[in-house]
GROMACS .gro file of C-alpha atoms in nm:
model
  181
    1MET     CA    1   0.013  -0.005   0.025
    2ALA     CA    2   0.145   0.341  -0.098
    3GLU     CA    3   0.225   0.584   0.188
    4LYS     CA    4   0.013   0.924   0.212
    5LYS     CA    5   0.259   1.240   0.163
    6GLN     CA    6   0.275   1.555   0.198
    7ILE     CA    7   0.303   1.799  -0.111
    8TRP     CA    8   0.595   2.092  -0.012
    9LYS     CA    9   0.755   2.363  -0.210
   10PRO     CA   10   1.031   2.284  -0.477
   11GLY     CA   11   1.352   2.163  -0.326
   12ASN     CA   12   1.625   1.937  -0.327
   13MET     CA   13   1.517   1.618  -0.157
   14LEU     CA   14   1.799   1.384  -0.298
   15TYR     CA   15   1.993   1.244  -0.008
   16PRO     CA   16   2.208   1.141   0.129
   17LEU     CA   17   2.510   1.292  -0.055
   18PRO     CA   18   2.879   1.294  -0.032
   19ALA     CA   19   2.989   1.485   0.209
   20VAL     CA   20   3.407   1.595   0.051
   21MET     CA   21   3.643   1.815   0.165
   22VAL     CA   22   3.753   2.039  -0.138
   23SER     CA   23   4.098   2.138  -0.112
   24LEU     CA   24   4.262   2.434  -0.320
   25ARG     CA   25   4.545   2.719  -0.325
   26ASP     CA   26   4.452   3.107  -0.388
   27GLY     CA   27   4.687   3.325  -0.668
   28GLU     CA   28   4.875   3.439  -0.332
   29GLY     CA   29   4.927   3.058  -0.276
   30ARG     CA   30   4.706   3.040   0.051
   31ASP     CA   31   4.593   2.694   0.105
   32ASN     CA   32   4.270   2.643   0.254
   33ILE     CA   33   3.981   2.354   0.282
   34LEU     CA   34   3.555   2.381   0.208
   35THR     CA   35   3.343   2.124   0.260
   36VAL     CA   36   3.106   2.062  -0.025
   37ALA     CA   37   2.769   1.835  -0.013
   38TRP     CA   38   2.670   1.946  -0.409
   39THR     CA   39   2.904   1.706  -0.604
   40GLY     CA   40   2.879   1.399  -0.818
   41THR     CA   41   2.975   1.228  -1.136
   42VAL     CA   42   2.936   1.388  -1.491
   43CYS     CA   43   3.088   1.175  -1.700
   44THR     CA   44   3.310   0.848  -1.746
   45ASN     CA   45   3.526   0.970  -2.059
   46PRO     CA   46   3.679   1.189  -2.016
   47ALA     CA   47   3.616   1.166  -1.653
   48MET     CA   48   3.476   1.438  -1.461
   49LEU     CA   49   3.322   1.575  -1.167
   50TYR     CA   50   3.146   1.870  -1.043
   51ILE     CA   51   3.117   2.094  -0.731
   52SER     CA   52   2.838   2.337  -0.664
   53VAL     CA   53   2.956   2.683  -0.465
   54ARG     CA   54   2.791   2.950  -0.379
   55PRO     CA   55   2.944   3.268  -0.477
   56GLU     CA   56   2.982   3.433  -0.138
   57ARG     CA   57   3.187   3.164   0.014
   58TYR     CA   58   3.581   3.272   0.086
   59SER     CA   59   3.733   2.982  -0.192
   60TYR     CA   60   3.470   3.111  -0.446
   61ARG     CA   61   3.734   3.343  -0.608
   62ALA     CA   62   4.033   3.082  -0.600
   63LEU     CA   63   3.809   2.851  -0.777
   64ARG     CA   64   3.667   3.106  -1.079
   65GLU     CA   65   4.055   3.283  -1.095
   66ARG     CA   66   4.266   2.914  -1.075
   67GLY     CA   67   4.006   2.639  -1.230
   68GLN     CA   68   4.184   2.399  -0.983
   69PHE     CA   69   4.083   2.199  -0.685
   70VAL     CA   70   4.133   1.867  -0.483
   71VAL     CA   71   3.805   1.682  -0.360
   72ASN     CA   72   3.902   1.452  -0.072
   73LEU     CA   73   3.700   1.205  -0.016
   74THR     CA   74   3.599   1.176   0.421
   75THR     CA   75   3.576   0.900   0.638
   76GLU     CA   76   3.426   0.843   0.994
   77GLU     CA   77   3.757   0.967   1.145
   78LEU     CA   78   3.778   1.335   0.912
   79ALA     CA   79   3.362   1.368   1.048
   80TRP     CA   80   3.468   1.675   1.276
   81ALA     CA   81   3.729   1.845   1.031
   82THR     CA   82   3.503   1.776   0.765
   83ASP     CA   83   3.217   1.976   0.985
   84TYR     CA   84   3.452   2.213   1.053
   85CYS     CA   85   3.534   2.301   0.713
   86GLY     CA   86   3.227   2.347   0.655
   87VAL     CA   87   3.106   2.601   0.915
   88THR     CA   88   3.454   2.764   0.970
   89SER     CA   89   3.605   3.046   0.701
   90GLY     CA   90   3.962   3.008   0.587
   91ARG     CA   91   3.957   3.386   0.571
   92ASP     CA   92   4.033   3.354   0.932
   93VAL     CA   93   4.226   3.049   0.997
   94ASP     CA   94   4.455   2.777   0.856
   95LYS     CA   95   4.191   2.448   0.818
   96PHE     CA   96   4.464   2.237   0.738
   97ALA     CA   97   4.632   2.341   1.067
   98ALA     CA   98   4.360   2.408   1.310
   99CYS     CA   99   4.216   2.026   1.202
  100HIS     CA  100   4.591   1.852   1.214
  101LEU     CA  101   4.578   1.773   0.875
  102THR     CA  102   4.848   1.667   0.630
  103ARG     CA  103   4.883   1.906   0.364
  104GLU     CA  104   5.075   1.721   0.030
  105GLU     CA  105   5.103   1.795  -0.283
  106ALA     CA  106   4.911   1.708  -0.590
  107VAL     CA  107   5.124   1.575  -0.912
  108ARG     CA  108   4.918   1.714  -1.208
  109ILE     CA  109   4.800   2.029  -1.049
  110ASP     CA  110   4.879   2.310  -0.812
  111ALA     CA  111   4.667   2.247  -0.489
  112PRO     CA  112   4.690   2.050  -0.187
  113MET     CA  113   4.571   1.706  -0.092
  114ILE     CA  114   4.442   1.620   0.241
  115GLY     CA  115   4.699   1.322   0.378
  116GLU     CA  116   4.438   1.154   0.581
  117SER     CA  117   4.157   1.098   0.313
  118PRO     CA  118   4.134   0.731   0.141
  119VAL     CA  119   4.079   0.903  -0.211
  120ASN     CA  120   4.181   1.234  -0.338
  121ILE     CA  121   4.095   1.332  -0.695
  122GLU     CA  122   4.263   1.622  -0.864
  123CYS     CA  123   4.038   1.849  -1.091
  124ARG     CA  124   4.068   2.126  -1.349
  125VAL     CA  125   3.779   2.327  -1.410
  126THR     CA  126   3.633   2.342  -1.764
  127GLU     CA  127   3.329   2.482  -1.727
  128VAL     CA  128   3.145   2.748  -1.480
  129LEU     CA  129   2.812   2.735  -1.480
  130GLU     CA  130   2.615   3.003  -1.300
  131LEU     CA  131   2.250   2.851  -1.219
  132GLY     CA  132   2.127   3.074  -0.919
  133SER     CA  133   2.234   3.015  -0.552
  134HIS     CA  134   2.485   2.799  -0.654
  135HIS     CA  135   2.741   2.804  -0.917
  136MET     CA  136   2.835   2.491  -1.094
  137PHE     CA  137   3.260   2.375  -1.145
  138LEU     CA  138   3.258   2.106  -1.402
  139ALA     CA  139   3.605   1.973  -1.419
  140LYS     CA  140   3.803   1.704  -1.545
  141VAL     CA  141   3.979   1.444  -1.339
  142GLU     CA  142   4.345   1.455  -1.404
  143ALA     CA  143   4.438   1.192  -1.133
  144VAL     CA  144   4.282   0.971  -0.827
  145HIS     CA  145   4.508   0.897  -0.565
  146ALA     CA  146   4.384   0.579  -0.378
  147SER     CA  147   4.537   0.487  -0.026
  148GLU     CA  148   4.678   0.125  -0.040
  149LYS     CA  149   4.521   0.114   0.360
  150TYR     CA  150   4.200   0.037   0.204
  151MET     CA  151   4.280  -0.241  -0.116
  152ASP     CA  152   4.169  -0.551  -0.051
  153GLU     CA  153   4.305  -0.885  -0.089
  154THR     CA  154   4.235  -0.894  -0.498
  155GLY     CA  155   4.374  -0.523  -0.511
  156ARG     CA  156   4.039  -0.403  -0.498
  157PHE     CA  157   3.984  -0.043  -0.345
  158ALA     CA  158   3.755  -0.141  -0.031
  159LEU     CA  159   3.625   0.198   0.044
  160GLU     CA  160   3.393   0.028   0.310
  161ARG     CA  161   3.679  -0.042   0.530
  162ALA     CA  162   3.745   0.364   0.560
  163LYS     CA  163   3.372   0.401   0.676
  164PRO     CA  164   3.263   0.645   0.468
  165ILE     CA  165   3.046   0.957   0.573
  166THR     CA  166   2.693   1.091   0.402
  167TYR     CA  167   2.569   1.407   0.436
  168SER     CA  168   2.161   1.492   0.495
  169HIS     CA  169   2.009   1.851   0.586
  170GLY     CA  170   2.273   1.928   0.854
  171THR     CA  171   2.343   1.592   0.974
  172TYR     CA  172   2.648   1.354   0.864
  173TYR     CA  173   2.570   0.963   0.860
  174MET     CA  174   2.784   0.664   0.837
  175LEU     CA  175   2.701   0.411   0.490
  176GLY     CA  176   2.560   0.154   0.636
  177ARG     CA  177   2.610  -0.238   0.546
  178LYS     CA  178   2.681  -0.381   0.217
  179LEU     CA  179   2.303  -0.507   0.026
  180GLY     CA  180   2.465  -0.679  -0.249
  181THR     CA  181   2.637  -0.632  -0.581
   0.00000   0.00000   0.00000
């Protein structure tokens, strides 16, 4: 039997979303991290993804001007840092230092990666779509770094071992058990 439902005004109810930390470097060489939940896959060949960011965010200018960033996947261990980097402005604090995160250099772009992240995805912006409250940065994936710590006995990357987290309406969640393949 169908469930009774309420009708709401138009909004985004596509949840949960991946909670990622995006790291970048501005034109003066300052590194920053921002938390983004509006992100996803765009294309397989070429490998592309997107992030959507409000223009008033501190990192927006660096994203727009430099067109380079790293998507760092988050984990249960990184939950506090993920939240901190989403509610604290890089204008006021060095988030790498405040969160005790390891700054590693990307290999194909000029941006920092977060060493504690199980996966770092180096990206170069190809297009910016000004959609309204958020601008979408379409980006080509230049390189992917996967931690050997999470490789299984067959050489497959087992992300579930990293205990990834998701985001829904202001709350972080761990992903549940495997249901099948």
